[in-house]
GROMACS .gro file of C-alpha atoms in nm:
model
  312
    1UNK     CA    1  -0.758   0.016   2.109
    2UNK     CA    2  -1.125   0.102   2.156
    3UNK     CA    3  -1.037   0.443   2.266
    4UNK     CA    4  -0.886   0.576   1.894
    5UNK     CA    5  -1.060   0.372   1.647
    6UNK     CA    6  -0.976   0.666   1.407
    7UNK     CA    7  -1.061   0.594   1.047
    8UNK     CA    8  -0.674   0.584   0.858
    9UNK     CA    9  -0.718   0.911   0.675
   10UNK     CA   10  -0.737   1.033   0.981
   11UNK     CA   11  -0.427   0.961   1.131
   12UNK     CA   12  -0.117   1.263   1.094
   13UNK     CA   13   0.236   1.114   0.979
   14UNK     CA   14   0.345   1.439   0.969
   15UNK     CA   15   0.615   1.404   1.266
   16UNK     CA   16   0.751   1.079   1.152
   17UNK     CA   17   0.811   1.231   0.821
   18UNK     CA   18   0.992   1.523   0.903
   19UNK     CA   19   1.213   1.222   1.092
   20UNK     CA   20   1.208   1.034   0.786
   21UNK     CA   21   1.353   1.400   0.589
   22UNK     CA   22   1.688   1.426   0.880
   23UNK     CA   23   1.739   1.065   0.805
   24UNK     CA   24   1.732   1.045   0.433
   25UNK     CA   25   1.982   1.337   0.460
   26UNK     CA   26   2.208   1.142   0.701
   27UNK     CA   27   2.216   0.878   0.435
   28UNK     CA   28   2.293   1.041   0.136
   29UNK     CA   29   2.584   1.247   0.332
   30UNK     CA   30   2.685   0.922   0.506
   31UNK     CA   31   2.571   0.608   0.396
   32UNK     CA   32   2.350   0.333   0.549
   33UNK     CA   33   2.474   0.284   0.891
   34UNK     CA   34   2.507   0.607   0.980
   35UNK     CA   35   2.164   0.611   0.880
   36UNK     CA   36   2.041   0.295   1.061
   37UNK     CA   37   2.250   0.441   1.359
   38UNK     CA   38   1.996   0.722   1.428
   39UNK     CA   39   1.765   0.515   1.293
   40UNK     CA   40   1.648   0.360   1.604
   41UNK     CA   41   1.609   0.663   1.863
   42UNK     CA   42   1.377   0.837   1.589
   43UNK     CA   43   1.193   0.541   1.563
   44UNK     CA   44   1.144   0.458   1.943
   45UNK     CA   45   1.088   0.837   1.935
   46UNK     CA   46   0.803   0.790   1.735
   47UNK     CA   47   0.643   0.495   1.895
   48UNK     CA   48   0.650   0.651   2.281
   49UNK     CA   49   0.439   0.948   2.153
   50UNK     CA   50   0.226   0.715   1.963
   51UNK     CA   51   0.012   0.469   2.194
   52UNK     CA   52  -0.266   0.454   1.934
   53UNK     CA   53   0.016   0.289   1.643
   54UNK     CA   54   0.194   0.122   1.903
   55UNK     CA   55  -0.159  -0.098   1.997
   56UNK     CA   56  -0.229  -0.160   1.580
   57UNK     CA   57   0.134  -0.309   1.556
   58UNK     CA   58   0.101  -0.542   1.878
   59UNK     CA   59  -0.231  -0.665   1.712
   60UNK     CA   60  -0.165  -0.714   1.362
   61UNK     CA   61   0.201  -0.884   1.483
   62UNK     CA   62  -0.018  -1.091   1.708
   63UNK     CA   63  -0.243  -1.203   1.399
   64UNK     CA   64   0.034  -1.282   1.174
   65UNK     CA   65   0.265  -1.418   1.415
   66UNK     CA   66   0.098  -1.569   1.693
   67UNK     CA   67   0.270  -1.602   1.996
   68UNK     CA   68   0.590  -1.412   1.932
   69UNK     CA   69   0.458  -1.029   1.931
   70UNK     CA   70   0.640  -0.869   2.197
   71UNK     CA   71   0.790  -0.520   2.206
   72UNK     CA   72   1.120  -0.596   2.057
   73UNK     CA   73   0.883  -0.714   1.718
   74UNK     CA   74   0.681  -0.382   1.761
   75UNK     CA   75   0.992  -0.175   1.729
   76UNK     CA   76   1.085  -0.394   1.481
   77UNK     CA   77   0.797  -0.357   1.268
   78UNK     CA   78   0.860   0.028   1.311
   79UNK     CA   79   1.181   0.023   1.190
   80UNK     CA   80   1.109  -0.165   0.879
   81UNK     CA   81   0.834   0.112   0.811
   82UNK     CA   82   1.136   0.359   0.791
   83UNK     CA   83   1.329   0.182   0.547
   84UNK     CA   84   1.024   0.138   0.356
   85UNK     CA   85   0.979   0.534   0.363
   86UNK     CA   86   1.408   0.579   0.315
   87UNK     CA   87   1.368   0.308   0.004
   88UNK     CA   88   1.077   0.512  -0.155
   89UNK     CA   89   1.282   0.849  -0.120
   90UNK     CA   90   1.586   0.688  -0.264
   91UNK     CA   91   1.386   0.542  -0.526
   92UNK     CA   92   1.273   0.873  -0.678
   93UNK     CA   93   1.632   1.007  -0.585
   94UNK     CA   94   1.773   0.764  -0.842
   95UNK     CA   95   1.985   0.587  -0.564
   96UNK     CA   96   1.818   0.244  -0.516
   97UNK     CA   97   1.945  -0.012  -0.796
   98UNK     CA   98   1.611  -0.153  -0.976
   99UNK     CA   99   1.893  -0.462  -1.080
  100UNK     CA  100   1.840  -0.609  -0.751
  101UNK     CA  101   1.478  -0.623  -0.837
  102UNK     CA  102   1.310  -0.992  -0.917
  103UNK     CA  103   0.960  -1.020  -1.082
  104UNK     CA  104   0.797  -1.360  -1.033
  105UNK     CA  105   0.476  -1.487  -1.236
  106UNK     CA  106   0.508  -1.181  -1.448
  107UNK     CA  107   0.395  -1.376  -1.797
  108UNK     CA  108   0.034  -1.321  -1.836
  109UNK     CA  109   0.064  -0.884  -1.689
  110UNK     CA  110   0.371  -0.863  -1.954
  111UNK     CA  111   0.158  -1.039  -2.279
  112UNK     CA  112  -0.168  -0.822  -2.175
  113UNK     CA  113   0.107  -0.478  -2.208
  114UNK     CA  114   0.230  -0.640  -2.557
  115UNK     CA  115  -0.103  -0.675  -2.684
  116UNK     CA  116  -0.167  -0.294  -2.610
  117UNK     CA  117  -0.465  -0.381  -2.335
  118UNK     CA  118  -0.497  -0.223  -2.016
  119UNK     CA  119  -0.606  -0.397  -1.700
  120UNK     CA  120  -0.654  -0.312  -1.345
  121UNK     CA  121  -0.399  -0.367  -1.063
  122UNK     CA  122  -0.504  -0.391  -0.671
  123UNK     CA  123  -0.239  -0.369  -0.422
  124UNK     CA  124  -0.216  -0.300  -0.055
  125UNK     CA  125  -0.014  -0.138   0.236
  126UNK     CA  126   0.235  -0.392   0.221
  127UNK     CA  127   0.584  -0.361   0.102
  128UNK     CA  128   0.692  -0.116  -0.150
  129UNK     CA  129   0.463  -0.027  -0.411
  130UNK     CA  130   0.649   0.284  -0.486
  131UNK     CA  131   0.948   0.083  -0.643
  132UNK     CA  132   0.679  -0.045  -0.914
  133UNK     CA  133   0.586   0.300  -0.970
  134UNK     CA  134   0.914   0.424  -1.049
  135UNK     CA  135   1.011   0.097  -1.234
  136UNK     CA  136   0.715   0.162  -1.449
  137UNK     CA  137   0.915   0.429  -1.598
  138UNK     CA  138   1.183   0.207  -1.697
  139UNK     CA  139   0.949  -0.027  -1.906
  140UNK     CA  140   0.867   0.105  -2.212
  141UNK     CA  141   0.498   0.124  -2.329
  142UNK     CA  142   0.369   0.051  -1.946
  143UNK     CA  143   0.144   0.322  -1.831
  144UNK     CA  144  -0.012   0.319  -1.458
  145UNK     CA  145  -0.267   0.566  -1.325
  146UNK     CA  146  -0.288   0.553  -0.939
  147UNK     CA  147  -0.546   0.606  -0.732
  148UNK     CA  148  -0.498   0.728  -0.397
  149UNK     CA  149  -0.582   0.904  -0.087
  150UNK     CA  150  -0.325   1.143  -0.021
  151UNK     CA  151  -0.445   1.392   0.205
  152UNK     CA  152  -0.335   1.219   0.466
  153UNK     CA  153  -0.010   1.225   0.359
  154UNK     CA  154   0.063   1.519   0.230
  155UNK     CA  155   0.405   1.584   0.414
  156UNK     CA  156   0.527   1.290   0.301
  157UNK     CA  157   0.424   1.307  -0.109
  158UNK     CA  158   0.595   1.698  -0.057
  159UNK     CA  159   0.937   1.547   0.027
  160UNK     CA  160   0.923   1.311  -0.277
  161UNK     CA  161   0.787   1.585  -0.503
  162UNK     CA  162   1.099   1.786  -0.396
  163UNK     CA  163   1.353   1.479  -0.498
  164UNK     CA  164   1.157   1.430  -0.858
  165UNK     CA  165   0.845   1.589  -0.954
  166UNK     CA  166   0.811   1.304  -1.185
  167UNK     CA  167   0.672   1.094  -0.802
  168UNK     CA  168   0.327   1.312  -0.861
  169UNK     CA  169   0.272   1.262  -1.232
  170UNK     CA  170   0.031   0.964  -1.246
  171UNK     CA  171  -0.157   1.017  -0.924
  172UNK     CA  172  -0.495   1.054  -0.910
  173UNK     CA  173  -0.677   1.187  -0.595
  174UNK     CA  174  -1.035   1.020  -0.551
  175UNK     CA  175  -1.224   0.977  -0.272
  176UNK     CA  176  -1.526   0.875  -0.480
  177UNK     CA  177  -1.624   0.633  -0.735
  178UNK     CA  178  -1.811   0.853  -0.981
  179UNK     CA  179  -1.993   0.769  -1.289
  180UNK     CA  180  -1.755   1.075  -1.444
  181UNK     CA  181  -1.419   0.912  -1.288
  182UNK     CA  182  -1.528   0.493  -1.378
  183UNK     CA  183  -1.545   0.701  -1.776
  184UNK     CA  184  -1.262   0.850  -1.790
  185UNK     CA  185  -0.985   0.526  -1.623
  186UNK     CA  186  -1.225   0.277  -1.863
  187UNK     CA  187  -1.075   0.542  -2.134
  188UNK     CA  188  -0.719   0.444  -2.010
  189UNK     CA  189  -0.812   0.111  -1.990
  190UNK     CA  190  -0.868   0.103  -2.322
  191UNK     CA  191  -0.572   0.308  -2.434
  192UNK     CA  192  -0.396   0.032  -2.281
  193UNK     CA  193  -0.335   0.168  -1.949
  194UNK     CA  194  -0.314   0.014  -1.581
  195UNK     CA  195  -0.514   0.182  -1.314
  196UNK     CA  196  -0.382   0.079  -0.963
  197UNK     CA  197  -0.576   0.077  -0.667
  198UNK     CA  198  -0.524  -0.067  -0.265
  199UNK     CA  199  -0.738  -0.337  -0.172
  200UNK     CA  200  -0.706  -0.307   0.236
  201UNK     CA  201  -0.793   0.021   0.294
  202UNK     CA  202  -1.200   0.129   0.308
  203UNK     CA  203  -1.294   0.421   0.120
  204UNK     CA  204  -1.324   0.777   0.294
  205UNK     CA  205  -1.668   0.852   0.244
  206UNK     CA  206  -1.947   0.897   0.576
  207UNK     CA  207  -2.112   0.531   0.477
  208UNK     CA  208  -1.787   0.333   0.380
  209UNK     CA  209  -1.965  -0.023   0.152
  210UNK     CA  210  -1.753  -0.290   0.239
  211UNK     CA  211  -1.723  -0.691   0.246
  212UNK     CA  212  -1.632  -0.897   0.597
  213UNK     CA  213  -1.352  -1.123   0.529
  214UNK     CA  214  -1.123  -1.366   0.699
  215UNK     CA  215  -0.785  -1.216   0.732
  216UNK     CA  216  -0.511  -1.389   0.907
  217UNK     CA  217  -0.783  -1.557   1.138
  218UNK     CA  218  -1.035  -1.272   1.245
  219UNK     CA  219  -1.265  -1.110   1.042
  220UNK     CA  220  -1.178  -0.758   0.898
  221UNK     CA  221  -1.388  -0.524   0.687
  222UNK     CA  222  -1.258  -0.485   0.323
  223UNK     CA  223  -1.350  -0.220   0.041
  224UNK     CA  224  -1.600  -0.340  -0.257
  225UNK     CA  225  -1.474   0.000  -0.466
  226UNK     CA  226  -1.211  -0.202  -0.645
  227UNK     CA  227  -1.479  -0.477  -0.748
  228UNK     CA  228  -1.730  -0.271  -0.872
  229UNK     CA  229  -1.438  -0.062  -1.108
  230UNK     CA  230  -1.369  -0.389  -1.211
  231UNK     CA  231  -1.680  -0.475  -1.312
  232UNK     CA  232  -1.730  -0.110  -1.459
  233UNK     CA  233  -1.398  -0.190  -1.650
  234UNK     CA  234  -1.392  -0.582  -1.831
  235UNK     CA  235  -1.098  -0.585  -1.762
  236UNK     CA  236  -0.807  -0.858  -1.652
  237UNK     CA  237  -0.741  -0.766  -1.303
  238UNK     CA  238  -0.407  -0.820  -1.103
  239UNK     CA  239  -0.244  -0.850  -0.775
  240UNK     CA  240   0.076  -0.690  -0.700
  241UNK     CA  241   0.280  -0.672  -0.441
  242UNK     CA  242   0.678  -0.591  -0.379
  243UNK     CA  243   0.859  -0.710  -0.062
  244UNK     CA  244   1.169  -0.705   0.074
  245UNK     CA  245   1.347  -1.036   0.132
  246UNK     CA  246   1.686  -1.226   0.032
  247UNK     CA  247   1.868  -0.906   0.019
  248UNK     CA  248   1.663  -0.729  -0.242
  249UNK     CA  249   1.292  -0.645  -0.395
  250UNK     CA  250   1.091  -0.908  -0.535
  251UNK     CA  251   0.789  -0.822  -0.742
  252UNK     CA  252   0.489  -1.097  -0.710
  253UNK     CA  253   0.172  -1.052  -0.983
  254UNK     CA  254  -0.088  -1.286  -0.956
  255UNK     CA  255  -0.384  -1.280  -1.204
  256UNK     CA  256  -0.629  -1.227  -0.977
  257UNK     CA  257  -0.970  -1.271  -1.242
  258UNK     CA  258  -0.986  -1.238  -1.606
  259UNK     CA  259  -1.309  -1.073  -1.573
  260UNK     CA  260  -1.543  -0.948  -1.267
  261UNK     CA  261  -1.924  -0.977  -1.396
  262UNK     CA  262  -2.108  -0.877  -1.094
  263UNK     CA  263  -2.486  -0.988  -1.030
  264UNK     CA  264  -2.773  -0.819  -1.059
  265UNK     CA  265  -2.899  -1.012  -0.750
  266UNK     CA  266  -2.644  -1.109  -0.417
  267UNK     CA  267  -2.431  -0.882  -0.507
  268UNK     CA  268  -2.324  -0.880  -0.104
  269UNK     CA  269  -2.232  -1.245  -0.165
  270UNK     CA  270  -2.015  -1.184  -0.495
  271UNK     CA  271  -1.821  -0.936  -0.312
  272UNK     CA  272  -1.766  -1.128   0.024
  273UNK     CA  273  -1.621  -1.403  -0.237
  274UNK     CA  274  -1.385  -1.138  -0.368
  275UNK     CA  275  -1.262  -0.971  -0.091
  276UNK     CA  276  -1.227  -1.319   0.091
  277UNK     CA  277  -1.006  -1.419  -0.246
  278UNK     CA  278  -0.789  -1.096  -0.182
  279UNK     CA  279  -0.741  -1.110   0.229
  280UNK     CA  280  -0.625  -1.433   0.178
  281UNK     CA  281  -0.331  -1.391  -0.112
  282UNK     CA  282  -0.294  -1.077   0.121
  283UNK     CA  283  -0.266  -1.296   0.423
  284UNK     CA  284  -0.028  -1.538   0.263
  285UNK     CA  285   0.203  -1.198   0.181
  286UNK     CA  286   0.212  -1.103   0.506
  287UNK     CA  287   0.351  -1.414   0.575
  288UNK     CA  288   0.628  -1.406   0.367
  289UNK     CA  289   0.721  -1.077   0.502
  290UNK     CA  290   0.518  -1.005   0.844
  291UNK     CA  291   0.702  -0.704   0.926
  292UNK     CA  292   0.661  -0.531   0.608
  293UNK     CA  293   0.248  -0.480   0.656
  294UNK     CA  294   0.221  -0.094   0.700
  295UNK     CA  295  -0.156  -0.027   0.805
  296UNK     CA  296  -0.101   0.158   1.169
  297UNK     CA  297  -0.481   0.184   1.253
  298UNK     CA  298  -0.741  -0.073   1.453
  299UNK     CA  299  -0.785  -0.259   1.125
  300UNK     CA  300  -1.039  -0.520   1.270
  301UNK     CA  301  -1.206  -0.241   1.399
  302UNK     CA  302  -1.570  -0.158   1.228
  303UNK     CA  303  -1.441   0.118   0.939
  304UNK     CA  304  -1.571   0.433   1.109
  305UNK     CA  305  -1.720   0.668   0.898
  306UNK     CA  306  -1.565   0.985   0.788
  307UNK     CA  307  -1.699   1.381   0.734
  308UNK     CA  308  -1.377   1.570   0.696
  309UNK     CA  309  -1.031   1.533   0.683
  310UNK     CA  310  -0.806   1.583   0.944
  311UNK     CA  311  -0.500   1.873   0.945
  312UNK     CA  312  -0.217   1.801   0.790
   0.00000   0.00000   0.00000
């Protein structure tokens, strides 16, 4: 993999989206196997033209499953990125039943929304984040702001624009922590708001901060940015992620600290505690669904810095 260490904003989806479009079509014309019939030459499609995603698959399969990577798993792992993609389209298309969705260790998240206080929520690439999104509009009083990227995925966040514009409403483009952008989501916070942010992805800036962690049994380089808001915050903060298993969605939250007081002194040490906390709930995800991790890039690579985006 040394010769595309590409940083992950860097990396064009646009090809397996337009894919992703025919599909969704396929399936709301004719169902689910028609769907998962074309499914798989799209997919292995995508995966000949792409050496560079092909290698990040083999090695994150060979982390979390040791032993048992082999092609068969790498096309597997591909196709369970397109039903991710199909579920998030038919999510904001109205045709994915949120009844078949189960929330476990949901107490604490729910009483903090009752009492009218906000909190902060990190997530990651893994499962389907975008069903918690759009179920967020089904509970009343929950508000979520979240903070993303999306340059890189432009293509993508069109098509779900074009299903419901309501997909764009609460997300917020940053690619830096400001002192301006840490007022205005502590405002939210205290208007009894959640902000959302990823957890596995470093930030896009030309000197990425980050913390060395354990992560299914090598070290990998994790952002501080979610720390440091935070600590910016005093806020609860919360894990969340949603995976696919048993024949629907299940929704995990974790209270992940009740505060995050950072030191004025080692702060390198407070946030290698932190991000080793989150790789390893993130770790023990994986596990529970190993093909449903969705970060196609050398992630044990050193982050590699970043000066512009590329096309879309």
């Amino acid at each position: 993999m040394s010769a595309d260490r590409r940083h992950w904003a860097q990396i064009n989806e646009v090809s397996f989206v337009a894919g992703m479009k025919f599909l969704f079509l396929v399936f709301r014309w004719f169902g689910r196997w028609p769907f998962r019939f074309l499914l798989y030459p799209v997919v292995l499609f995508y995966v000949l033209r792409n050496p560079r995603a092909r290698a990040a698959s083999r090695a994150y399969l060979d982390h979390v499953l040791p032993g048992r990577a082999g092609t068969w798993l790498m096309v597997r792992h591909f196709i369970a990125f397109a039903e991710a993609l199909l579920d998030k389209l038919r999510v904001w298309s109205g045709k994915l039943d949120v009844g078949q969705v189960t929330r476990h260790n949901q107490q604490h998240f729910a009483d903090q929304q009752a009492q009218g206080r906000g909190g902060l929520i990190i997530t990651g690439h893994l499962g389907n984040v975008e069903l918690c999104r759009a179920l967020s509009k089904t509970r009343q009083g929950l508000k979520l702001t979240i903070l993303v990227h999306t340059k890189h995925a432009q293509a993508f966040n069109k098509l779900l624009a074009e299903l419901n514009p309501e997909s764009m409403l609460n997300l917020w483009q940053v690619t830096d922590m400001s002192p301006d952008v840490a007022i205005r989501l502590a405002e939210k916070v205290n208007a009894g708001e959640f902000v959302v942010i990823a957890g596995d992805r470093v930030p896009v800036s030309p000197n990425p901060r980050v913390a060395w962690a354990d992560f299914l049994g090598e070290r990998a380089a994790f952002p501080v940015g979610p720390y440091v808001l935070a600590s910016l915050l005093q806020c609860p903060t919360y894990l969340l992620f949603c995976l696919q298993r048993d024949g629907g969605y299940h929704v995990y939250y974790e209270l992940f600290r009740e505060q995050i007081k950072l030191p004025r002194r080692e702060r390198d040490a407070a946030f290698a505690e932190l991000a080793a906390d989150y790789a390893a709930r993130l770790a023990h995800y994986c596990r529970l669904a190993p093909l449903q991790w969705f970060n196609f890039y050398d992630f044990w690579a050193p982050p590699q810095a970043v000066t512009h985006d590329a096309p879309n």
